[in-house]
Coordinates of C-alpha atoms and ligand atoms in Angstrom, one line a residue:
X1 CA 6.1 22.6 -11.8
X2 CA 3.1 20.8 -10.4
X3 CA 3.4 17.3 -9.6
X4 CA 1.5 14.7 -11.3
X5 CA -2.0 13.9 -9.6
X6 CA -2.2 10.9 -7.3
X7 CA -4.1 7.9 -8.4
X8 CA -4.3 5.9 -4.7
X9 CA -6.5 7.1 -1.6
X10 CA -9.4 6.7 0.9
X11 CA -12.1 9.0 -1.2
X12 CA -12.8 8.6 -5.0
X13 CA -11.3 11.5 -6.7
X14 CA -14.6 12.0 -8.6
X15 CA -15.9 12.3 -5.1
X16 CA -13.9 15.0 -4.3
X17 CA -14.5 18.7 -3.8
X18 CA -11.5 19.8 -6.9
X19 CA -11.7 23.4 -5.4
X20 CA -12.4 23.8 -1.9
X21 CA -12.5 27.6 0.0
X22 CA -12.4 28.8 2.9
X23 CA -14.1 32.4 3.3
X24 CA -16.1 34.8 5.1
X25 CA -15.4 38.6 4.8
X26 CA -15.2 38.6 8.7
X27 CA -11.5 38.7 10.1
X28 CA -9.9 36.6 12.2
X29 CA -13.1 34.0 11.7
X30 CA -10.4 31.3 10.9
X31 CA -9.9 30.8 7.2
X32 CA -6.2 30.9 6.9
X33 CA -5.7 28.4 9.7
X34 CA -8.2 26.0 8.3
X35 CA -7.3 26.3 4.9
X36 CA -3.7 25.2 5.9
X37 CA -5.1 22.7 8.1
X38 CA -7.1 21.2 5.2
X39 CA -4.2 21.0 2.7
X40 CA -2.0 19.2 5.4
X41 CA -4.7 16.9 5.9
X42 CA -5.4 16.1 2.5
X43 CA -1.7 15.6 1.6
X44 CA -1.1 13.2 4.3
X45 CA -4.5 10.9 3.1
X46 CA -2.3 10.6 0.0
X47 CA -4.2 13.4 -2.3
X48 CA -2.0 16.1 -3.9
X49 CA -3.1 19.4 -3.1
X50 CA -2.4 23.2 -3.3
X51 CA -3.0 26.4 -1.4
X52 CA -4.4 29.1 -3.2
X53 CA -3.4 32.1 -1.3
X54 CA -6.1 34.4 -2.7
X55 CA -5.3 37.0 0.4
X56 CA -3.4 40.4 -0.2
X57 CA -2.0 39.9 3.8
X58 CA -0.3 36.1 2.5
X59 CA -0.6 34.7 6.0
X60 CA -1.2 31.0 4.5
X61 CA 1.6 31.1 2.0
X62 CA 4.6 31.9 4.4
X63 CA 3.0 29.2 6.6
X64 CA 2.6 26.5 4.0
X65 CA 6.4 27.4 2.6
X66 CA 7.5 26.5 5.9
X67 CA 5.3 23.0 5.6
X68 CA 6.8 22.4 2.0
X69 CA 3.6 22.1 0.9
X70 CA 2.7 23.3 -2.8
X71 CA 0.9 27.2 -2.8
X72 CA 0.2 30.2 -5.0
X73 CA -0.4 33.4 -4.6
X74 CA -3.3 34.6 -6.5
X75 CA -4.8 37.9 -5.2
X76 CA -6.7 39.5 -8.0
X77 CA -10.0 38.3 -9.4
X78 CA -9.3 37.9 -12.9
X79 CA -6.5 35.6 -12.0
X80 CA -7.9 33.4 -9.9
X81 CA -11.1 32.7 -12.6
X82 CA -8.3 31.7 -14.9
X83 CA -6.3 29.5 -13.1
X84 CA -8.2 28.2 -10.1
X85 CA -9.6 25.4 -12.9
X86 CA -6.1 24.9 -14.2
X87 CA -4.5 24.0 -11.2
X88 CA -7.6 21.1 -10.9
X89 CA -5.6 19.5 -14.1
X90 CA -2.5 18.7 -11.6
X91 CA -3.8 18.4 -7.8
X92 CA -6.6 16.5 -6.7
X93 CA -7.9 19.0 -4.3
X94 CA -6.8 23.2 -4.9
X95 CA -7.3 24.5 -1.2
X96 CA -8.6 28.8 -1.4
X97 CA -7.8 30.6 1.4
X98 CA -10.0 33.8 0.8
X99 CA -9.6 37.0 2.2
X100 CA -11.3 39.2 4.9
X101 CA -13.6 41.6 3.3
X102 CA -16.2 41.3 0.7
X103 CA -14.3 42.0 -2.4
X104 CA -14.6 40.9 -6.3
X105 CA -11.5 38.4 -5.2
X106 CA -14.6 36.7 -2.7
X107 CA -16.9 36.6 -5.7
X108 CA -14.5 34.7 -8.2
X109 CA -13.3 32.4 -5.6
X110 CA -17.1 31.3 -5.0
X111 CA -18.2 31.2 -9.0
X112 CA -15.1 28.3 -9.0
X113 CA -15.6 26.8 -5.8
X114 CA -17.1 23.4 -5.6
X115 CA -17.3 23.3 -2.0
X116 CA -17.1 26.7 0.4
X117 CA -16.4 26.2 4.1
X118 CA -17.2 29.7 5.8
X119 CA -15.7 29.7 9.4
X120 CA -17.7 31.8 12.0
X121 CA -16.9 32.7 15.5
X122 CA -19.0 32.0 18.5
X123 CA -19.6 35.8 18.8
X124 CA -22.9 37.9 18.3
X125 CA -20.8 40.5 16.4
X126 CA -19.4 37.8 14.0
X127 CA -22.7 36.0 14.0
X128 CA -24.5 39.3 12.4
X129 CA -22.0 39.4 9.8
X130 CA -22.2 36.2 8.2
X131 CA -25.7 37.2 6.2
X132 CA -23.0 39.1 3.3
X133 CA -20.9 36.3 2.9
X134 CA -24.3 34.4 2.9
X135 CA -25.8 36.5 0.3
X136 CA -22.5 36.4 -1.9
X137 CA -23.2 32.5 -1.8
X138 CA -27.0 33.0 -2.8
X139 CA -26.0 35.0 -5.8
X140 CA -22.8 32.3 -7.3
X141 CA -26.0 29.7 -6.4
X142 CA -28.2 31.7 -8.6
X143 CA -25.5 32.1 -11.2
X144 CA -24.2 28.6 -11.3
X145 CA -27.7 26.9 -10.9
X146 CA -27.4 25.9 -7.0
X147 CA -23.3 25.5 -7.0
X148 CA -21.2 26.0 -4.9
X149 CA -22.3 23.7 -1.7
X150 CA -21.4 25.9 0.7
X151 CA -21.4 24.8 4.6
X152 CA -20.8 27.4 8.0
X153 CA -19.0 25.9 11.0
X154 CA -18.0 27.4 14.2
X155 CA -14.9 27.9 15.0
X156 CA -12.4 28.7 18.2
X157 CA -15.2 28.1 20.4
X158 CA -14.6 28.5 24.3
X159 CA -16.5 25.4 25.9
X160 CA -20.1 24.7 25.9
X161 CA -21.4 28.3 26.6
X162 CA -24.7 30.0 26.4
X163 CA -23.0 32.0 23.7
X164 CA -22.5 28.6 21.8
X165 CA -26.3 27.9 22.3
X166 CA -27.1 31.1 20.5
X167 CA -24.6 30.7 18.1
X168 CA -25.9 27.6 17.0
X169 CA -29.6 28.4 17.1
X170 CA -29.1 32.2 15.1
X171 CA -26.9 30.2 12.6
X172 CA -29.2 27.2 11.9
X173 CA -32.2 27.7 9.7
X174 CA -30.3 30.0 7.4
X175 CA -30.0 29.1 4.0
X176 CA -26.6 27.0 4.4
X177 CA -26.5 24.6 7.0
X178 CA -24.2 24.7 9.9
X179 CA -21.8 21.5 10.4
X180 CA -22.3 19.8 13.7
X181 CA -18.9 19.8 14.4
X182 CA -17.9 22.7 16.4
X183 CA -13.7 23.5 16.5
X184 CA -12.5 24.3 19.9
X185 CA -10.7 26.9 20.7
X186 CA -7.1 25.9 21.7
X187 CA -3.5 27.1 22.0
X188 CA -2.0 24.2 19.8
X189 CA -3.9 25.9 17.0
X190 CA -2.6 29.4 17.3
X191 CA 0.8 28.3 18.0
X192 CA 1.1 26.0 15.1
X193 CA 2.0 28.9 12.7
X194 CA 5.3 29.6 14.8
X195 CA 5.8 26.0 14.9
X196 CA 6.1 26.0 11.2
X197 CA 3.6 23.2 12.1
X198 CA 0.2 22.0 12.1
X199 CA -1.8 20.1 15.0
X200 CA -1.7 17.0 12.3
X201 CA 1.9 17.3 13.1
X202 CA 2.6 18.3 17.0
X203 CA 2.9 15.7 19.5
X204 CA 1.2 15.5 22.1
X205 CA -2.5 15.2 24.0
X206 CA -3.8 18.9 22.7
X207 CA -2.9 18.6 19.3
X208 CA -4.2 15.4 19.0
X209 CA -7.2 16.5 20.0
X210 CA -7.3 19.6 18.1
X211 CA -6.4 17.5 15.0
X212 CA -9.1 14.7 15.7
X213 CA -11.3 17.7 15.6
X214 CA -10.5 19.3 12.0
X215 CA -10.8 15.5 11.2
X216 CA -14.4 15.4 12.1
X217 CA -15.0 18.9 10.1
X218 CA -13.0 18.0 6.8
X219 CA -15.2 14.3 6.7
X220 CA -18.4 15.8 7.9
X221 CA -18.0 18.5 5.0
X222 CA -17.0 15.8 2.6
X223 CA -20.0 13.7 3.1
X224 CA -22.3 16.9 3.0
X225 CA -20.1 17.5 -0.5
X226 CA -21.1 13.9 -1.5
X227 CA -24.0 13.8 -0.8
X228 CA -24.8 17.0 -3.6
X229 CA -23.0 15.0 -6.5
Ligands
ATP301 N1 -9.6 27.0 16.6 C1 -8.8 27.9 17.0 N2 -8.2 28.0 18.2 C2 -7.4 28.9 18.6 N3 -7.0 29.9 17.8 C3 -7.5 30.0 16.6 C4 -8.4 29.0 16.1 N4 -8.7 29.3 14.8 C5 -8.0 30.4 14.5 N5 -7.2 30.8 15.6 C6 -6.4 32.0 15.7 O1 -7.2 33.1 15.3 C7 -6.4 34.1 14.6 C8 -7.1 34.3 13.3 O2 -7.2 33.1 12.5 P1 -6.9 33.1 10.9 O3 -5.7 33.9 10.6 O4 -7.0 31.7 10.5 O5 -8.2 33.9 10.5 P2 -8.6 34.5 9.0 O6 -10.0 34.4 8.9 O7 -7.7 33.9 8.0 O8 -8.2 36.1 9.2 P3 -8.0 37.1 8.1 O9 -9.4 37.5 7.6 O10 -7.3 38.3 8.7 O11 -7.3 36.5 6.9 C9 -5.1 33.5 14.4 O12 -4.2 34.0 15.4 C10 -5.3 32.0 14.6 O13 -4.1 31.3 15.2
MG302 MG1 -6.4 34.7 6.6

């Protein structure tokens, strides 16, 4: 059983984003690690939260099991229309980690999101992909009457490379905006999975870093939320 929602924290719960997801149909782009990321995060500011594992490969749900954080798998559609709003009547914040393709499980997560982070690597072939996932998140808009506020943010970026210039200019000026905050690309990140960890939780100078980082991308794309109510 769920436990009973929190009543204490830094955020009004009214203020916050009930179902946040992390997609893009693009691979690899990073929406497992910072959908786990975000629940971590959100748990330890006091908030009771759940992964949705909404991906058939249940990366995030071994990982969170390890955590002992609350998840569920939910991998088809239908499912996940029904009972993403449920789980909003016991957690604060339901985390979705979506999967990597374009798919009718993509489409219900973004008719019951209210907030959609959509991670993008630094790279020209990942940058010419994002205009489905974009499009996906035009049509729920359409549908929903401008919902879900959607954000793209680069992620596992190398240092501050031409590529990153490009990136940045070919991604802003779209119809979502891009977050300033760019997430490096680090080691601490990849290796937190075989940690059974998460940077919020490793010691030392990278994952302090790396965790000051996701930080700066959850509270940026809070205030963006926020600023939509
Ligand atoms: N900021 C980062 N720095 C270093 N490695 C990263 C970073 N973000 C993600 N990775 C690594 O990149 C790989 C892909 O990340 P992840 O599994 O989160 O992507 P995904 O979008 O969920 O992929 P899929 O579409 O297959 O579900 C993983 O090995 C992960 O550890
Ligand atoms: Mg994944």
């Amino acid at each position: 059983m769920p436990k009973a929602k929190s009543a204490k924290t830094a955020v009004a719960p009214q203020k916050l984003p009930k179902i946040l997801a992390f997609v893009n149909q693009k691979g690899g782009s990073g929406k497992s690690t910072g959908a786990v990321h975000a629940v971590d995060w959100f748990t330890q500011k006091g908030y009771t939260t759940v992964l949705v594992d909404a991906d058939g490969q249940q990366s995030s749900s071994g990982w969170l099991h390890e955590l002992q954080l609350p998840c569920k798998v939910i991998g088809d559609p239908e499912a996940l229309f029904d009972e993403l709003p449920k789980l909003t009547e016991y957690y604060d914040v339901v985390v979705v980690d979506g999967p990597g393709n374009a798919s009718e499980v993509t489409k219900a997560i973004l008719v019951r999101s209210n907030l959609v982070l959509i991670p993008c690597r630094d790279s020209m072939i990942d940058l010419a992909s994002t205009g489905k996932i974009v499009q996906f998140v035009r049509q729920a808009r359409e549908i929903r009457g401008g919902w879900p506020v959607a954000a793209l943010y680069l992620n596992a970026v190398k240092g501050n490379t031409v590529l990153l210039r490009e990136a940045k200019e070919a991604l802003q000026g779209g119809i979502l905006p891009l977050l300033s905050t760019v997430l490096p690309d680090r080691q601490c990140i990849k290796d937190a999975p075989g940690q059974a960890s998460t940077v919020f939780r490793m010691k030392g100078t990278a994952p302090k870093s790396a965790a000051n980082a996701y930080t700066k991308l959850l509270t940026e794309a809070l205030k963006l939320f926020e600023a939509e109510l």
